């Protein structure tokens, strides 16, 4: 498997574009993604009881096992909590792209991100689709335009692509995603679109995705809020020409590994660019009784506002880490806990076997001054482990979210 | 029942003092509270798996049903995660006050608040007790000194007292508490000390406290973090001279109501003075299927960083409220939701029966510019209700917590 340039347009048979259609006044706010042939599609969606109309429609289409020709995505308006009018508008959004492609609207997925509850500007969206559709293409630039157009408060676009050999054929996977607030375990506001030219049975693709999200998108947190619009979709159009993967063999494992790499990269990028984030934080928990225990502890630490502000302040306040472990709901023996911080500048033991270690504050400050910090937590309850990713909580986060809607 | 001046010294037979003993360099950091006669004592403590040594010791003493002569409290160091040395130091802290009072150390409770994991300055604490003990007294000023001395990042001290008639006798209840970060449902960093001269059976006092905390201290949130040191203690020394309350009669109900008033007042004060808080927010949920459902929804909204930053920004972004309701884990019909904001400047409907209401932004801004905001949420799943209290999330919160330890 090699990482290559590009995003969603990297695999064979995909075209994309993006641009400004007036939802956000001069800022790129719409992307279109098209597959030359109807693609097998699987997805995962927000666990929030309140689901955007696009999410409900996409879930329904997935249930019908429709193959997918295109996806239209807008930023600037979430089309969530917009009632029957919003539902109609969402259907029209799909129909407009369907008309351009001359396919049934069931072959079109939609996704929206932005403010909740505001009237959806369907006329701008319809005009936008007509305006942008003629521009679709498969160059790096086309993929990049799409990735940029799904951003909200993201500061950079997230793209990734890999290629691998399956049955002697080149198979490619590409992806684009957006954050960057409301990112929290259980599919928080993130949109992630993955394309591949692999030929694979729908059920197997779904298995891979559902397993992969457990340790990728579901293990990142920006602010603990779970959005109404989270959507991850994987398309597989079979144009690589490999023999269809129909069982869990070596080809399956190779593809699974590659897709997981894509998801991991995108998930980590989401929190690296979390709203106002100045630091990327990885929490590794080992020695837990169960994977679930390890996850609960890791998530509790990565979500703690007090841990996050301490990281922002570059303060080795490991007591807050232990405290957050303690309210995770998981039982552990506090006399057997190790807490170690790592960065490119080295490592520092803060607690070993439940005893605080007298540490060199200067060294700690040097380590915490880095942009990427790893919090290593060892307990001695078992052999399971988990990793969560997050970011610090900064003044900028408050500024962004105190004045986001207006 | 009348609210009267004073705090813990208001009931008969209590003395207190407070002052600076050098833990926090010139800032008041120790309080002592003494009952003239051993008092019946009940308590509630943090649910965090990681418990400060004082919490573990107090829980043990409560289990033994010891009567209590005194409590010594320090701020500036939590004596949590400090191992065997910390445990010894905590015991010495109790013994020092016990010696001053010439009672067994089992009649002394301790409480600490401050940094987790730092070596406990036991010599300063012992010297401090000897220094402050001679100053104890029962004037308003003595109570006030104690209340001020348990503060950490609190901006003002929290005191309250009421008196009521029980069996023809004047019974008084007083209290003091401190916040102000790490305040979250399930007894987060809060210390609350309640005194009364009532004569009541221990089991009944305990029943009252355990019921009362469910709708007071457990329904407030500053930042979602649950501390290692949360402690609430109620002392009842019987000096009012009322016939002992031994059953759930009218006297019991009257006292229960008064103690609940005290707890409600202190709990609300804790979040009103949350770290960096500029606004006090009350979330009322009605129409839930169960009380637990109502509580979960209310807590989810009050804990949402996105709701809190929107409040800070005075932005009527009700979509974030609905979103937080949606990820509370409770099922409800989104087409039957009402969301209404209230303040001293009036009320504004934002969502009625699941439909967004076009509202006057100017009016909304005027309402949200107030210091106390009520978020009213109606669902139509049943008849149960709950109230949660919290505060906004400000730049100042980040400043305080990015640089708290140092």
Coordinates of C-alpha atoms in Angstrom, one line a residue, chain A residues 8-322:
Chain A
X8 CA -11.8 11.4 -3.8
X9 CA -10.9 11.7 -7.5
X10 CA -7.8 9.4 -7.1
X11 CA -9.6 6.1 -7.9
X12 CA -10.8 5.4 -11.4
X13 CA -14.1 6.7 -12.5
X14 CA -14.7 9.5 -10.1
X15 CA -15.2 13.2 -10.8
X16 CA -15.7 16.1 -8.5
X17 CA -16.0 19.8 -8.2
X18 CA -16.7 22.5 -5.7
X19 CA -17.3 26.2 -5.5
X20 CA -19.2 29.1 -4.1
X21 CA -22.9 29.2 -4.8
X22 CA -24.0 31.9 -2.4
X23 CA -25.1 30.0 0.7
X24 CA -22.1 31.5 2.6
X25 CA -21.7 34.7 0.6
X26 CA -18.6 34.3 -1.5
X27 CA -17.1 31.4 0.4
X28 CA -16.9 27.9 -1.2
X29 CA -20.0 26.1 0.0
X30 CA -20.9 23.3 -2.4
X31 CA -19.3 20.1 -3.6
X32 CA -20.4 17.5 -6.1
X33 CA -19.0 14.0 -6.4
X34 CA -19.9 11.7 -9.2
X35 CA -19.1 8.1 -10.1
X36 CA -19.0 7.2 -13.8
X37 CA -20.9 4.0 -13.0
X38 CA -23.3 3.3 -10.1
X39 CA -21.2 2.5 -7.1
X40 CA -21.9 0.1 -4.2
X41 CA -22.4 2.4 -1.2
X42 CA -22.2 1.9 2.6
X43 CA -22.4 4.5 5.3
X44 CA -22.5 5.3 9.0
X45 CA -24.4 8.2 10.5
X46 CA -24.9 10.3 13.6
X47 CA -26.2 8.6 16.7
X48 CA -28.0 11.8 17.7
X49 CA -31.8 11.3 18.1
X50 CA -32.1 14.6 16.2
X51 CA -31.0 13.8 12.6
X52 CA -30.7 16.1 9.7
X53 CA -33.1 15.4 6.8
X54 CA -30.1 14.4 4.6
X55 CA -29.1 11.8 7.2
X56 CA -32.5 10.3 7.4
X57 CA -32.8 10.1 3.6
X58 CA -29.3 8.6 3.2
X59 CA -30.0 6.0 5.8
X60 CA -33.2 5.0 3.9
X61 CA -31.3 4.8 0.6
X62 CA -28.6 2.6 2.2
X63 CA -31.3 0.3 3.6
X64 CA -32.7 -0.1 0.1
X65 CA -29.1 -1.0 -1.1
X66 CA -29.3 1.5 -3.9
X67 CA -26.1 1.9 -6.0
X68 CA -25.0 5.5 -6.0
X69 CA -24.1 7.8 -8.9
X70 CA -23.5 11.0 -7.1
X71 CA -23.3 13.0 -3.9
X72 CA -24.1 16.7 -3.4
X73 CA -22.9 18.4 -0.3
X74 CA -23.4 21.9 1.0
X75 CA -21.9 23.8 3.8
X76 CA -23.4 26.9 5.5
X77 CA -26.7 25.3 6.4
X78 CA -27.3 21.9 8.1
X79 CA -30.9 21.5 7.0
X80 CA -31.6 20.0 10.4
X81 CA -34.7 20.8 12.5
X82 CA -36.2 22.4 9.4
X83 CA -39.5 20.3 9.4
X84 CA -41.4 19.2 6.3
X85 CA -40.0 22.2 4.2
X86 CA -36.5 21.1 4.9
X87 CA -37.3 17.5 3.9
X88 CA -38.8 18.7 0.6
X89 CA -35.8 20.9 0.0
X90 CA -33.4 18.0 0.6
X91 CA -35.3 15.8 -1.9
X92 CA -35.1 18.7 -4.5
X93 CA -31.4 18.9 -3.9
X94 CA -31.1 15.3 -4.7
X95 CA -33.4 15.5 -7.7
X96 CA -31.5 18.4 -9.2
X97 CA -28.2 16.4 -9.3
X98 CA -30.2 13.4 -10.5
X99 CA -31.5 15.4 -13.5
X100 CA -28.0 16.5 -14.4
X101 CA -26.9 12.9 -14.4
X102 CA -30.1 11.6 -15.9
X103 CA -30.5 9.0 -13.1
X104 CA -33.3 8.3 -10.6
X105 CA -33.0 10.5 -7.5
X106 CA -32.5 7.3 -5.3
X107 CA -29.0 7.1 -6.8
X108 CA -28.1 10.5 -5.3
X109 CA -27.0 11.1 -1.7
X110 CA -27.0 14.5 0.0
X111 CA -25.1 15.9 2.9
X112 CA -25.3 19.3 4.6
X113 CA -23.3 21.0 7.3
X114 CA -23.7 24.3 9.0
X115 CA -26.2 26.1 11.2
X116 CA -29.1 24.0 12.6
X117 CA -32.6 25.2 12.2
X118 CA -32.2 27.9 9.6
X119 CA -34.4 27.8 6.5
X120 CA -32.6 25.8 3.8
X121 CA -31.8 28.1 0.8
X122 CA -33.1 25.6 -1.8
X123 CA -33.1 28.0 -4.7
X124 CA -29.4 28.8 -4.2
X125 CA -28.7 25.1 -3.9
X126 CA -30.5 24.2 -7.0
X127 CA -28.9 27.0 -9.0
X128 CA -25.6 26.0 -7.5
X129 CA -25.8 22.5 -8.7
X130 CA -26.7 23.6 -12.2
X131 CA -23.8 26.0 -12.1
X132 CA -21.2 23.7 -10.7
X133 CA -22.1 20.4 -12.5
X134 CA -20.6 21.3 -15.8
X135 CA -17.2 21.8 -14.1
X136 CA -16.8 18.3 -12.7
X137 CA -13.5 16.6 -13.6
X138 CA -11.0 14.1 -12.2
X139 CA -7.8 16.2 -11.7
X140 CA -6.2 16.8 -8.4
X141 CA -7.5 20.3 -8.5
X142 CA -11.1 19.1 -9.0
X143 CA -10.8 16.9 -5.9
X144 CA -9.2 19.7 -4.0
X145 CA -12.0 22.1 -4.9
X146 CA -14.6 19.6 -3.5
X147 CA -12.6 19.1 -0.3
X148 CA -12.4 22.8 0.2
X149 CA -16.1 23.4 -0.5
X150 CA -17.3 21.1 2.4
X151 CA -15.3 23.0 5.0
X152 CA -17.1 25.1 7.7
X153 CA -14.7 26.3 10.4
X154 CA -12.0 24.0 9.2
X155 CA -8.7 25.8 8.5
X156 CA -7.5 23.4 5.8
X157 CA -9.1 20.8 3.7
X158 CA -8.6 17.1 4.5
X159 CA -7.7 14.7 1.7
X160 CA -5.9 11.4 1.5
X161 CA -5.5 8.6 -1.1
X162 CA -3.7 5.2 -1.2
X163 CA -3.2 2.6 -3.8
X164 CA -2.7 -1.1 -3.4
X165 CA -2.6 -4.3 -5.5
X166 CA -5.5 -6.7 -5.3
X167 CA -5.4 -9.8 -7.6
X168 CA -2.8 -8.1 -9.7
X169 CA -4.9 -5.0 -10.3
X170 CA -4.2 -1.5 -9.0
X171 CA -6.9 -0.6 -6.5
X172 CA -7.2 3.0 -5.2
X173 CA -9.0 4.6 -2.3
X174 CA -9.4 8.3 -1.8
X175 CA -11.2 10.4 0.8
X176 CA -12.1 13.9 1.9
X177 CA -13.5 15.0 5.2
X178 CA -14.5 18.1 7.2
X179 CA -14.6 18.9 10.9
X180 CA -14.2 20.8 13.0
X181 CA -16.4 21.6 16.0
X182 CA -18.9 19.2 17.5
X183 CA -16.4 16.3 16.9
X184 CA -17.0 13.7 19.5
X185 CA -17.2 9.9 19.8
X186 CA -20.2 8.4 18.0
X187 CA -20.0 10.2 14.8
X188 CA -20.1 13.9 15.6
X189 CA -20.2 16.7 13.0
X190 CA -18.0 15.2 10.5
X191 CA -18.6 14.6 6.9
X192 CA -16.3 12.0 5.4
X193 CA -16.5 10.7 1.8
X194 CA -14.5 7.8 0.7
X195 CA -14.2 6.6 -2.9
X196 CA -12.7 3.4 -4.3
X197 CA -12.5 1.6 -7.6
X198 CA -12.4 -1.7 -5.8
X199 CA -14.9 -4.5 -6.7
X200 CA -16.3 -5.8 -3.4
X201 CA -19.5 -7.3 -2.1
X202 CA -21.6 -4.7 -0.3
X203 CA -21.9 -6.7 2.9
X204 CA -18.1 -7.0 3.2
X205 CA -17.6 -3.3 2.5
X206 CA -20.1 -2.5 5.2
X207 CA -18.4 -4.9 7.7
X208 CA -15.1 -3.1 7.1
X209 CA -16.6 0.3 7.5
X210 CA -18.5 -0.5 10.7
X211 CA -15.5 -2.1 12.3
X212 CA -13.1 0.7 11.2
X213 CA -15.2 3.6 12.6
X214 CA -15.0 2.1 16.1
X215 CA -11.4 2.9 16.4
X216 CA -11.2 6.0 14.1
X217 CA -14.1 8.5 13.8
X218 CA -15.6 7.2 17.0
X219 CA -12.4 7.8 19.0
X220 CA -11.9 11.5 18.3
X221 CA -13.3 14.4 20.2
X222 CA -13.1 18.2 19.8
X223 CA -15.8 19.3 22.2
X224 CA -18.0 16.5 23.3
X225 CA -20.9 17.6 21.2
X226 CA -22.4 15.0 18.8
X227 CA -23.9 16.6 15.7
X228 CA -27.2 16.1 13.9
X229 CA -25.4 15.7 10.5
X230 CA -22.5 13.2 10.8
X231 CA -22.2 11.2 7.7
X232 CA -19.6 8.9 6.4
X233 CA -20.1 7.3 3.0
X234 CA -17.9 4.8 1.2
X235 CA -18.4 4.3 -2.5
X236 CA -16.9 1.3 -4.4
X237 CA -17.5 1.4 -8.2
X238 CA -15.6 -1.7 -9.2
X239 CA -13.7 0.1 -12.0
X240 CA -10.3 -1.3 -10.9
X241 CA -11.3 -4.5 -12.5
X242 CA -10.3 -6.8 -9.7
X243 CA -12.2 -10.0 -9.2
X244 CA -15.0 -9.2 -6.8
X245 CA -14.0 -9.7 -3.2
X246 CA -16.7 -12.0 -1.8
X247 CA -15.2 -13.5 1.2
X248 CA -12.8 -12.6 4.1
X249 CA -9.6 -13.6 2.4
X250 CA -6.2 -12.0 1.9
X251 CA -7.7 -9.5 -0.6
X252 CA -10.3 -8.5 1.9
X253 CA -7.7 -8.0 4.6
X254 CA -5.5 -5.9 2.3
X255 CA -8.4 -3.7 1.4
X256 CA -9.6 -3.5 4.9
X257 CA -6.2 -2.3 6.1
X258 CA -6.0 0.3 3.4
X259 CA -9.5 1.7 4.1
X260 CA -8.7 1.8 7.8
X261 CA -5.5 3.8 7.1
X262 CA -7.7 6.3 5.2
X263 CA -10.2 6.6 8.0
X264 CA -7.4 6.9 10.6
X265 CA -5.7 9.7 8.7
X266 CA -9.0 11.6 8.2
X267 CA -10.2 11.2 11.8
X268 CA -6.9 12.4 13.1
X269 CA -6.9 15.3 10.7
X270 CA -10.3 16.3 12.0
X271 CA -9.1 16.9 15.5
X272 CA -5.8 18.2 14.5
X273 CA -7.8 21.0 12.9
X274 CA -10.4 21.1 15.7
X275 CA -11.9 24.6 16.3
X276 CA -9.2 26.8 17.9
X277 CA -7.0 23.8 18.4
X278 CA -3.3 24.6 19.0
X279 CA -2.3 21.0 19.9
X280 CA -3.1 17.5 18.8
X281 CA -3.4 15.1 21.6
X282 CA -3.3 11.3 21.5
X283 CA -4.4 9.3 24.5
X284 CA -3.2 5.7 24.7
X285 CA -4.6 3.4 27.3
X286 CA -3.1 0.0 27.8
X287 CA -3.7 -2.8 30.3
X288 CA -7.5 -2.5 30.5
X289 CA -9.8 -5.5 31.2
X290 CA -11.8 -4.9 28.0
X291 CA -11.5 -2.8 24.9
X292 CA -14.6 -1.0 26.0
X293 CA -13.0 -0.1 29.3
X294 CA -9.9 1.2 27.5
X295 CA -12.1 3.2 25.2
X296 CA -14.1 4.7 28.0
X297 CA -11.0 5.8 29.9
X298 CA -9.4 7.2 26.8
X299 CA -12.5 9.1 25.8
X300 CA -13.0 10.5 29.3
X301 CA -9.5 11.9 29.3
X302 CA -9.6 13.3 25.8
X303 CA -13.0 15.0 26.4
X304 CA -12.1 16.6 29.8
X305 CA -12.2 20.4 29.5
X306 CA -9.8 20.6 32.4
X307 CA -7.3 18.3 30.6
X308 CA -7.7 20.2 27.4
X309 CA -7.2 23.6 29.0
X310 CA -4.1 22.3 30.8
X311 CA -2.7 21.2 27.5
X312 CA -3.4 24.6 26.0
X313 CA -1.6 26.1 29.0
X314 CA 1.3 23.6 28.5
X315 CA 0.9 22.6 32.1
X316 CA 1.8 19.0 33.1
X317 CA -1.2 18.8 35.3
X318 CA -1.5 15.0 35.3
X319 CA -3.8 15.1 38.2
X320 CA -6.6 16.2 35.8
X321 CA -5.8 13.1 33.7
X322 CA -6.1 10.8 36.6

